[in-house]
Backbone as CSV, one residue per row, in Angstrom:
resi,resn,N_x,N_y,N_z,CA_x,CA_y,CA_z,C_x,C_y,C_z
1,MET,80.106,-112.118,-28.715,80.653,-111.100,-27.969,81.823,-110.518,-28.821
2,SER,81.842,-110.858,-29.893,83.093,-110.645,-30.762,83.406,-109.219,-31.066
3,ALA,82.173,-108.538,-31.383,82.108,-107.216,-31.481,82.544,-106.362,-30.680
4,HIS,82.760,-106.790,-29.387,82.751,-105.908,-28.128,84.102,-105.522,-27.783
5,THR,84.372,-104.462,-27.245,85.951,-103.860,-27.028,86.014,-103.671,-25.491
6,VAL,86.944,-104.394,-24.529,86.982,-103.953,-23.269,88.344,-103.436,-23.097
7,LEU,88.357,-102.344,-22.558,89.522,-101.623,-22.069,89.955,-101.881,-20.274
8,VAL,91.215,-102.426,-20.220,91.664,-103.004,-18.996,92.798,-101.715,-18.731
9,VAL,92.529,-101.396,-17.432,93.129,-100.260,-17.126,94.123,-100.664,-15.643
10,ASP,95.166,-100.846,-15.514,96.199,-101.256,-14.576,97.608,-100.817,-14.488
11,ASP,98.142,-100.725,-13.457,99.579,-100.128,-13.700,100.389,-101.293,-13.513
12,ASP,99.750,-102.470,-13.192,100.486,-104.021,-13.085,100.511,-104.349,-14.592
13,LYS,101.632,-104.759,-15.230,101.625,-105.235,-16.407,101.204,-106.487,-16.861
14,GLU,101.781,-107.373,-15.692,101.256,-108.659,-15.844,100.006,-109.106,-15.533
15,ILE,98.941,-107.939,-14.752,97.551,-108.486,-14.335,97.172,-108.047,-15.988
16,ARG,97.486,-106.723,-16.377,96.861,-106.599,-17.657,96.967,-107.643,-18.985
17,GLU,97.829,-108.077,-18.889,98.302,-108.810,-19.797,97.495,-110.467,-19.620
18,ALA,97.613,-110.801,-18.328,96.604,-112.004,-17.971,95.110,-111.629,-18.193
19,THR,94.496,-110.601,-17.745,93.279,-110.368,-17.976,92.899,-109.969,-19.589
20,GLY,93.694,-109.625,-20.344,93.599,-109.623,-21.726,93.659,-110.940,-22.362
21,ILE,94.371,-111.708,-21.877,94.465,-113.352,-22.488,92.903,-113.909,-22.247
22,TYR,92.308,-113.559,-20.939,91.150,-114.047,-20.392,90.251,-113.950,-21.383
23,LEU,90.049,-112.252,-21.483,89.105,-111.711,-22.428,89.196,-112.003,-24.001
24,ARG,90.334,-112.057,-24.501,90.533,-112.790,-25.921,90.154,-114.116,-26.133
25,ASN,90.201,-115.022,-25.078,89.756,-116.262,-25.157,88.203,-116.249,-25.070
26,GLU,87.580,-115.242,-24.892,86.168,-115.454,-25.178,85.496,-114.445,-26.138
27,GLY,86.699,-114.037,-26.926,86.415,-113.607,-28.341,85.999,-112.092,-28.333
28,LEU,86.366,-111.243,-27.255,86.593,-109.975,-27.094,87.891,-109.334,-27.693
29,ASN,87.454,-108.176,-28.206,88.671,-107.316,-28.408,89.023,-106.479,-26.986
30,VAL,90.563,-106.243,-26.848,91.005,-105.753,-25.679,91.980,-104.548,-25.803
31,LEU,91.924,-103.603,-25.212,92.529,-102.400,-24.925,93.410,-102.346,-23.885
32,GLU,94.698,-101.728,-23.638,95.104,-101.836,-22.393,95.750,-100.196,-21.936
33,ALA,95.550,-100.000,-20.775,96.088,-98.594,-20.180,96.755,-98.712,-18.840
34,GLU,97.642,-98.009,-18.758,98.498,-98.116,-17.158,98.212,-97.396,-16.310
35,ASP,97.452,-96.461,-16.405,96.599,-95.726,-15.559,95.383,-94.811,-16.186
36,GLY,94.859,-94.147,-15.170,93.471,-93.184,-15.311,93.786,-92.252,-16.847
37,LEU,94.877,-91.796,-16.847,95.070,-90.908,-17.748,95.341,-91.348,-19.419
38,ALA,95.978,-92.462,-19.366,95.837,-93.355,-20.347,94.829,-93.588,-21.021
39,ALA,93.986,-94.091,-19.933,92.641,-94.710,-20.075,91.898,-93.817,-20.697
40,LEU,91.678,-92.390,-20.412,90.895,-91.290,-20.988,91.474,-91.030,-22.334
41,GLU,92.777,-91.066,-22.415,92.951,-90.763,-24.032,92.711,-92.016,-24.989
42,LEU,92.483,-92.939,-24.495,91.804,-94.252,-25.312,90.447,-94.277,-25.751
43,LEU,90.134,-93.621,-24.758,88.493,-93.672,-24.712,88.024,-92.703,-26.034
44,GLU,88.959,-91.495,-25.980,88.336,-90.313,-26.906,88.931,-90.961,-28.248
45,GLN,90.154,-92.135,-28.516,90.279,-92.584,-29.539,89.384,-93.985,-30.288
46,HIS,88.780,-94.698,-29.370,88.417,-95.795,-29.677,86.946,-95.892,-29.058
47,GLU,86.128,-97.082,-29.325,84.659,-97.294,-29.362,84.856,-98.519,-28.131
48,VAL,84.422,-98.081,-26.954,84.728,-98.972,-25.628,83.612,-99.403,-25.269
49,HIS,83.335,-100.863,-24.914,82.053,-101.300,-24.466,81.989,-101.522,-23.074
50,LEU,83.034,-101.654,-22.401,83.466,-102.134,-20.812,84.674,-101.773,-20.633
51,ILE,84.694,-101.255,-19.332,86.181,-100.740,-18.614,86.108,-101.714,-17.215
52,ILE,87.459,-102.266,-17.279,87.959,-103.150,-16.181,88.917,-102.070,-15.534
53,LEU,88.709,-101.651,-14.343,89.690,-100.451,-13.948,89.820,-100.796,-12.602
54,ASP,91.491,-100.647,-12.403,92.004,-100.919,-11.127,91.736,-99.463,-10.008
55,VAL,91.839,-99.680,-8.922,91.655,-98.425,-8.204,92.832,-97.908,-7.691
56,MET,93.826,-98.575,-7.326,95.091,-98.058,-7.052,96.093,-97.916,-8.097
57,MET,96.340,-96.794,-8.675,97.366,-96.543,-9.859,97.579,-94.964,-9.686
58,PRO,99.212,-94.934,-10.323,99.817,-93.518,-10.274,99.103,-92.591,-11.394
59,ARG,99.565,-91.321,-11.114,98.791,-90.477,-11.887,97.027,-89.841,-12.040
60,LEU,96.620,-90.678,-12.291,95.119,-90.829,-12.001,94.661,-92.185,-11.586
61,ASP,94.074,-92.187,-10.235,93.656,-93.585,-9.900,92.275,-93.756,-10.476
62,GLY,92.023,-95.222,-10.122,90.634,-95.511,-10.710,89.399,-94.504,-10.114
63,LEU,89.561,-94.284,-9.022,88.122,-93.482,-8.594,88.147,-92.215,-9.374
64,GLY,89.087,-91.678,-9.441,89.231,-90.381,-10.255,88.858,-90.445,-11.619
65,ALA,89.318,-91.583,-12.368,89.115,-91.926,-13.713,87.880,-92.350,-13.863
66,THR,87.166,-93.296,-13.016,85.531,-93.398,-13.170,85.081,-91.847,-12.981
67,PHE,85.261,-90.972,-11.961,84.448,-89.889,-11.939,84.636,-89.086,-13.436
68,ARG,85.719,-88.870,-13.884,85.919,-88.500,-15.219,84.993,-88.932,-16.651
69,ILE,85.104,-90.344,-16.420,84.521,-90.994,-17.321,83.132,-90.871,-17.520
70,ARG,82.439,-90.801,-16.055,80.938,-90.756,-16.036,80.405,-89.208,-16.400
71,GLU,81.424,-88.330,-16.534,80.896,-86.961,-16.885,80.391,-87.066,-18.456
72,LYS,81.105,-88.018,-19.014,80.697,-88.095,-20.658,80.194,-89.466,-21.178
73,LYS,80.361,-90.537,-20.166,80.026,-91.625,-21.011,79.314,-92.790,-19.821
74,ASN,78.204,-93.761,-20.396,77.539,-94.451,-19.462,77.748,-95.861,-19.373
75,ILE,78.992,-96.227,-20.307,79.161,-97.720,-20.483,79.650,-98.253,-18.924
76,PRO,79.516,-99.732,-18.891,79.953,-100.349,-17.370,81.075,-100.201,-17.189
77,ILE,81.716,-100.088,-15.861,82.773,-99.986,-15.175,83.096,-100.991,-14.285
78,LEU,83.838,-101.874,-14.331,84.081,-103.110,-13.197,85.343,-102.755,-12.804
79,MET,85.217,-102.335,-11.484,86.228,-101.970,-10.738,87.101,-102.831,-10.184
80,LEU,88.489,-103.076,-10.009,89.630,-104.205,-9.433,89.817,-103.261,-7.968
81,SER,90.025,-103.998,-7.208,90.603,-103.703,-6.049,91.175,-104.524,-5.013
82,ALA,92.200,-104.429,-4.687,92.860,-105.480,-3.714,92.538,-105.388,-1.959
83,LYS,91.726,-104.432,-1.974,91.321,-104.372,-0.746,89.669,-105.018,-0.530
84,ASN,89.311,-105.707,0.693,88.255,-106.221,0.655,87.219,-105.767,2.002
85,GLU,87.079,-104.543,1.806,86.689,-103.838,2.786,85.237,-102.993,2.226
86,ASP,84.289,-103.100,2.818,82.863,-102.633,2.351,82.836,-101.025,1.791
87,ALA,83.586,-100.315,2.761,83.652,-98.802,2.839,84.327,-98.716,1.252
88,ASP,85.473,-99.161,0.878,86.033,-99.081,-0.375,84.972,-99.452,-1.598
89,LYS,84.470,-100.854,-1.629,83.289,-100.907,-2.438,82.564,-99.870,-2.639
90,VAL,81.986,-99.399,-1.555,80.779,-98.596,-1.775,81.312,-97.189,-2.293
91,LEU,82.609,-96.755,-1.997,83.004,-95.551,-2.459,83.237,-95.705,-4.072
92,GLY,83.776,-96.769,-4.712,83.668,-96.903,-5.661,82.334,-97.117,-6.721
93,LEU,81.247,-97.664,-5.817,79.838,-97.444,-6.364,79.482,-95.968,-6.769
94,GLN,79.818,-95.518,-5.553,78.977,-94.013,-5.405,79.825,-93.039,-6.693
95,VAL,80.896,-93.451,-6.792,81.876,-92.576,-8.004,81.215,-93.019,-9.332
96,GLY,80.555,-94.114,-9.540,80.028,-94.418,-10.669,80.128,-96.019,-11.336
97,ALA,80.926,-96.639,-10.382,81.266,-98.138,-10.775,79.897,-98.972,-10.769
98,ASP,79.934,-99.801,-11.530,78.832,-100.533,-11.961,79.016,-101.839,-10.960
99,ASP,80.078,-102.515,-10.831,80.300,-103.756,-10.172,82.027,-103.771,-9.581
100,TYR,82.232,-104.785,-8.826,83.660,-104.705,-8.672,84.145,-106.319,-7.990
101,VAL,85.442,-105.994,-8.541,86.083,-107.630,-8.155,87.301,-107.402,-7.506
102,THR,87.406,-108.106,-6.243,88.374,-108.231,-5.258,89.712,-108.955,-5.707
103,LYS,90.859,-108.516,-5.826,92.107,-109.021,-6.140,92.690,-109.980,-4.844
104,PRO,92.976,-111.040,-5.151,93.234,-111.758,-6.366,91.945,-112.428,-6.740
105,PHE,91.641,-112.438,-8.176,90.276,-112.765,-8.396,90.641,-114.113,-9.457
106,SER,89.785,-114.805,-9.428,89.562,-115.867,-10.525,89.210,-115.680,-11.938
107,PRO,89.841,-116.246,-12.969,89.390,-115.946,-14.078,88.103,-116.196,-14.409
108,LEU,87.410,-117.129,-14.056,85.878,-117.696,-14.043,85.208,-116.550,-13.251
109,GLU,85.676,-115.865,-12.146,84.490,-114.920,-11.523,84.727,-113.719,-12.467
110,LEU,85.860,-113.300,-13.231,86.057,-112.187,-13.738,85.251,-112.201,-15.072
111,ILE,85.263,-113.349,-15.994,84.642,-113.636,-17.042,83.089,-113.789,-16.717
112,ALA,82.641,-114.296,-15.775,81.275,-113.971,-15.434,80.597,-112.763,-14.934
113,ARG,81.635,-111.840,-14.385,80.846,-110.293,-14.219,81.195,-109.807,-15.363
114,VAL,82.059,-110.057,-16.404,81.842,-109.158,-17.546,80.807,-109.507,-18.470
115,LYS,80.454,-111.104,-18.514,79.430,-111.149,-19.273,78.077,-110.781,-18.423
116,SER,77.742,-110.431,-17.407,76.518,-110.151,-16.955,76.656,-108.749,-16.810
117,GLN,77.685,-107.848,-17.091,77.506,-106.577,-17.540,77.397,-106.352,-18.899
118,PHE,77.780,-107.279,-19.896,77.161,-107.190,-21.215,75.557,-107.405,-21.272
119,ARG,75.276,-108.405,-20.456,73.810,-108.500,-20.852,72.937,-107.454,-20.152
120,ARG,73.517,-107.012,-19.204,72.638,-105.610,-18.751,72.970,-104.670,-19.659
121,TYR,73.791,-104.313,-19.958,74.142,-103.059,-21.168,73.339,-103.456,-22.073
122,MET,73.214,-104.718,-22.618,72.610,-104.733,-24.010,71.137,-104.819,-23.873
123,THR,70.708,-105.248,-22.685,69.358,-105.457,-22.719,68.413,-104.426,-21.608
124,LEU,69.074,-103.468,-20.973,68.284,-102.689,-20.345,67.557,-101.678,-20.869
125,GLY,66.104,-101.687,-20.741,65.294,-100.601,-21.610,64.708,-101.637,-22.598
126,MET,65.150,-102.598,-22.996,64.384,-103.465,-23.958,63.025,-104.308,-23.423
127,TYR,61.775,-103.945,-23.735,60.669,-104.782,-23.262,59.751,-104.322,-24.324
128,GLU,58.772,-104.706,-24.461,57.634,-104.723,-25.357,56.734,-103.710,-24.769
129,GLY,57.059,-102.242,-25.078,56.290,-101.192,-24.671,55.656,-100.178,-25.963
130,GLY,56.301,-100.958,-27.180,55.289,-100.319,-28.434,55.934,-98.889,-28.642
131,GLY,56.810,-98.606,-27.847,57.484,-97.232,-27.868,56.925,-96.413,-27.134
132,ARG,56.115,-96.675,-26.109,55.340,-95.914,-25.491,56.433,-95.181,-24.248
133,VAL,56.092,-93.713,-23.748,56.964,-93.239,-22.730,56.260,-93.403,-21.443
134,ILE,56.853,-93.823,-20.398,56.177,-93.838,-19.175,56.178,-92.449,-18.655
135,GLN,55.155,-91.987,-17.988,55.315,-90.488,-17.349,54.569,-90.697,-15.799
136,LEU,55.559,-90.244,-14.842,55.227,-90.144,-13.650,55.426,-88.682,-13.032
137,ASN,54.115,-87.924,-13.483,54.353,-86.548,-13.238,55.592,-85.809,-14.093
138,GLY,56.620,-85.245,-13.327,57.812,-84.840,-14.359,58.760,-85.759,-14.684
139,LEU,58.676,-86.877,-14.116,59.579,-87.822,-14.561,58.994,-88.679,-15.767
140,ALA,59.848,-88.958,-16.698,59.556,-89.595,-17.950,60.648,-90.476,-18.369
141,LEU,60.130,-91.820,-18.896,61.117,-92.670,-19.155,60.923,-93.198,-20.449
142,ASP,61.544,-93.305,-21.470,61.583,-93.585,-22.832,62.384,-95.171,-23.094
143,PRO,61.600,-96.176,-23.047,62.440,-97.479,-23.177,63.175,-97.709,-24.591
144,ASP,62.671,-97.231,-25.343,63.390,-97.445,-26.826,64.735,-96.540,-26.764
145,ALA,64.510,-95.411,-26.313,65.916,-94.564,-26.219,66.766,-94.845,-25.271
146,LYS,66.090,-95.593,-24.136,66.925,-95.641,-22.785,67.181,-94.558,-22.224
147,GLU,66.154,-93.626,-22.086,66.351,-92.229,-21.546,65.452,-92.020,-20.589
148,VAL,65.996,-91.293,-19.635,65.177,-90.605,-18.655,64.918,-89.263,-18.399
149,ARG,63.825,-88.290,-18.321,63.995,-86.915,-18.345,63.038,-86.531,-17.340
150,LEU,63.683,-85.497,-16.518,63.264,-84.859,-15.432,62.725,-83.580,-15.944
151,ASN,61.462,-83.132,-15.935,60.840,-81.742,-16.273,61.369,-81.341,-17.714
152,GLY,61.362,-82.558,-18.665,62.015,-82.272,-20.002,63.476,-82.112,-20.162
153,GLU,64.340,-82.537,-18.763,65.737,-82.218,-19.113,66.175,-83.971,-19.024
154,PRO,67.069,-84.062,-20.021,67.481,-85.365,-19.829,68.600,-85.862,-18.322
155,VAL,68.407,-86.947,-17.933,69.200,-87.239,-16.560,69.931,-88.395,-17.008
156,ARG,71.253,-88.136,-16.650,72.444,-88.592,-16.890,72.551,-90.118,-15.915
157,LEU,72.308,-91.306,-16.533,72.439,-92.355,-15.354,73.471,-93.219,-15.920
158,THR,74.093,-94.186,-15.160,74.672,-95.334,-15.298,73.819,-96.458,-15.844
159,PRO,74.323,-97.350,-16.449,73.384,-98.500,-16.824,72.762,-99.336,-15.829
160,ILE,73.386,-99.354,-14.706,72.631,-100.098,-13.410,71.309,-99.047,-13.007
161,GLU,71.722,-97.752,-12.677,70.890,-96.786,-12.246,69.630,-96.896,-13.199
162,TYR,70.019,-96.878,-14.500,68.718,-96.810,-15.454,68.120,-98.147,-15.213
163,GLY,68.430,-99.037,-14.920,68.087,-100.552,-14.813,66.959,-100.316,-13.920
164,ILE,67.461,-99.684,-12.576,66.861,-99.622,-10.979,65.534,-98.826,-11.644
165,VAL,65.708,-97.675,-12.307,64.545,-96.730,-12.514,63.643,-97.570,-13.643
166,GLU,64.073,-98.234,-14.717,63.185,-98.848,-15.399,62.378,-100.052,-14.943
167,LEU,62.984,-100.557,-13.813,62.189,-101.681,-13.169,61.101,-100.980,-12.368
168,LEU,61.240,-99.587,-11.444,60.557,-99.307,-10.528,59.496,-98.607,-11.427
169,MET,59.749,-97.767,-12.316,58.739,-96.997,-13.106,57.947,-97.828,-14.125
170,THR,58.343,-98.970,-14.568,57.632,-99.891,-15.041,56.538,-100.613,-14.467
171,HIS,56.713,-100.590,-13.082,55.805,-101.297,-11.908,55.588,-100.285,-11.136
172,ALA,54.928,-99.121,-11.393,54.727,-97.989,-10.410,54.090,-98.407,-9.567
173,GLY,54.363,-98.057,-8.072,53.630,-98.326,-7.037,53.653,-99.890,-6.502
174,ARG,54.318,-100.618,-7.296,54.722,-101.847,-6.495,56.088,-101.599,-5.740
175,VAL,55.922,-102.474,-4.794,57.240,-102.621,-3.629,58.183,-103.602,-4.198
176,PHE,59.374,-103.403,-4.225,60.373,-104.412,-4.831,61.357,-104.661,-3.527
177,SER,61.652,-105.633,-3.145,62.696,-105.930,-2.036,63.912,-105.687,-2.661
178,ILE,64.998,-105.315,-1.643,66.381,-105.148,-2.051,66.996,-106.360,-2.860
179,ASN,66.504,-107.625,-2.417,66.850,-108.916,-3.125,66.353,-108.895,-4.641
180,GLU,65.006,-108.331,-4.685,64.412,-108.517,-5.871,65.204,-107.485,-7.065
181,ILE,65.324,-106.520,-6.530,66.172,-105.249,-7.140,67.374,-105.827,-7.727
182,TYR,68.014,-106.399,-6.916,69.394,-106.855,-7.144,69.424,-108.002,-8.278
183,GLU,68.454,-108.890,-8.091,68.643,-110.215,-8.972,68.114,-109.897,-10.274
184,ARG,66.975,-108.779,-10.276,66.523,-108.502,-11.626,67.160,-107.337,-12.382
185,VAL,67.796,-106.659,-11.918,68.727,-105.629,-12.317,70.206,-106.208,-12.717
186,TRP,70.962,-106.770,-11.668,72.487,-107.348,-11.741,72.080,-108.812,-12.524
187,LYS,70.893,-109.181,-12.512,70.701,-110.544,-13.305,71.775,-111.826,-12.624
188,GLU,71.831,-111.673,-11.418,72.498,-112.647,-10.646,72.040,-112.601,-9.115
189,PRO,72.275,-113.901,-8.546,71.544,-113.807,-7.085,72.515,-113.117,-6.530
190,GLY,71.716,-112.397,-5.348,72.216,-111.358,-4.422,72.903,-112.013,-3.141
191,PHE,73.986,-111.580,-2.769,74.575,-111.886,-1.322,74.938,-110.680,-0.884
192,ARG,74.206,-110.496,0.457,74.224,-109.144,0.902,74.330,-107.661,0.196
193,PRO,73.334,-107.694,-0.600,73.280,-106.527,-1.470,73.016,-105.437,-1.248
194,GLU,72.496,-105.184,0.600,71.644,-103.954,1.232,72.738,-102.810,0.560
195,ASN,74.142,-102.854,0.865,74.935,-101.608,0.521,75.056,-101.419,-0.970
196,THR,75.069,-102.279,-1.701,75.294,-102.050,-3.260,73.974,-101.288,-3.686
197,VAL,72.731,-101.973,-3.315,71.909,-101.205,-3.768,71.317,-99.912,-3.256
198,ALA,71.564,-99.596,-1.847,71.418,-98.264,-1.315,72.188,-97.473,-1.799
199,VAL,73.457,-97.722,-2.116,74.359,-96.562,-2.955,73.789,-96.230,-4.152
200,HIS,73.318,-97.077,-4.972,72.778,-96.807,-6.458,71.347,-95.814,-6.174
201,ILE,70.576,-96.434,-4.990,69.074,-95.658,-4.817,69.588,-94.295,-4.364
202,ARG,70.581,-94.137,-3.602,71.185,-92.798,-3.073,71.520,-91.739,-4.273
203,LYS,72.247,-92.494,-5.329,72.870,-91.584,-6.619,71.805,-91.250,-7.374
204,ILE,70.740,-92.284,-7.474,69.398,-91.685,-8.495,68.725,-90.709,-7.975
205,ARG,68.589,-90.964,-6.604,67.791,-89.651,-5.899,68.273,-88.303,-5.856
206,GLU,70.093,-88.508,-6.213,70.457,-87.007,-6.120,70.207,-86.374,-7.615
207,LYS,69.877,-87.494,-8.481,69.665,-86.887,-9.734,68.398,-86.662,-10.267
208,ILE,66.974,-87.329,-9.341,65.817,-87.218,-10.077,65.123,-86.545,-8.996
209,GLU,65.626,-86.027,-8.040,64.660,-85.623,-6.685,65.218,-84.181,-6.366
210,ILE,64.341,-83.442,-6.200,64.455,-82.134,-5.838,65.143,-82.007,-4.527
211,ASP,64.742,-82.507,-3.652,65.241,-82.988,-2.146,65.393,-84.461,-1.844
212,PRO,66.593,-84.946,-2.158,66.784,-86.474,-2.069,66.198,-87.098,-0.577
213,LYS,66.457,-86.086,0.330,65.910,-86.742,1.798,64.439,-86.669,1.952
214,ASN,63.821,-85.865,1.023,62.387,-86.054,1.108,61.776,-86.185,-0.271
215,PRO,62.235,-87.663,-0.788,61.830,-88.046,-2.298,60.440,-88.016,-2.460
216,ARG,60.295,-87.145,-3.800,58.879,-87.261,-4.061,58.675,-88.776,-5.234
217,TYR,59.643,-89.333,-5.735,59.764,-90.145,-6.749,59.978,-91.668,-6.123
218,LEU,61.173,-91.638,-5.989,61.721,-93.044,-5.370,61.555,-93.234,-3.990
219,LYS,60.589,-93.886,-3.448,60.165,-94.072,-2.028,60.756,-95.343,-1.214
220,VAL,61.181,-95.265,-0.103,61.377,-96.468,0.741,60.208,-96.913,1.392
221,VAL,60.048,-97.916,1.507,58.917,-98.764,2.632,59.548,-99.545,3.177
222,TRP,59.804,-98.962,4.523,60.634,-99.548,5.845,60.156,-100.938,5.862
223,GLY,61.440,-101.655,5.823,61.368,-103.112,6.225,61.023,-104.017,4.948
224,LEU,60.337,-103.241,3.693,59.939,-103.986,2.718,61.119,-103.853,1.484
225,GLY,61.214,-102.642,1.226,62.232,-102.256,-0.130,61.885,-100.829,-0.659
226,TYR,61.742,-100.752,-1.849,61.477,-99.553,-2.600,60.533,-99.599,-3.850
227,LYS,60.009,-98.421,-4.031,59.020,-98.488,-5.003,58.975,-96.866,-5.767
228,MET,58.454,-96.660,-6.779,58.515,-95.336,-7.427,56.817,-95.080,-7.132
229,GLU,56.856,-93.968,-6.748,55.521,-93.369,-6.229,54.602,-93.111,-7.709
230,LYS,53.338,-93.469,-7.687,52.583,-93.239,-8.775,51.983,-91.614,-8.971
């Protein structure tokens, strides 16, 4: 992982420095920013492969920064929060975060989640498909380009959203339970993953469905899970 750069964004200098030590011990390059605006400036100047982003910060907070970042980039975002309420976590996921860690966190947990994000980021879309494009009516997935198109227009997806779409499209018609989706896309055991998966499903529908409340492609099978309609 030595070629990867992580941007740590937190207004608490001690947390930034401690997090940087953990990451550098894993062979990662580290950039630091004290708020969302400073983070956006660094993203324009450097190639960054993952962002660790605090929620509560001056000038531009983590939610606002995530929204701005997602307008241009799909790199993984790991959100830090001092709050342990599901509503706060769901809001972070809704604006585009890929995962979250609640403060105070252990170094082992943080590093495990960073490594998990890197595994997904580097492997999503990589399977033996011979460069074929998977087509479901107007929805197309190109695994080599890691790209999804709707009626010929590119769809901007986060790495997690892409992973879910790829899983369901490469097994069109098959129903996956929420736990299956979480374990195969997040690549770790799921613990009450219902809210997390549901938020990402809703965001995907907003991007690929004309009417997200009456989806044509991404269907729920009540009591069982989700599938991509053939």
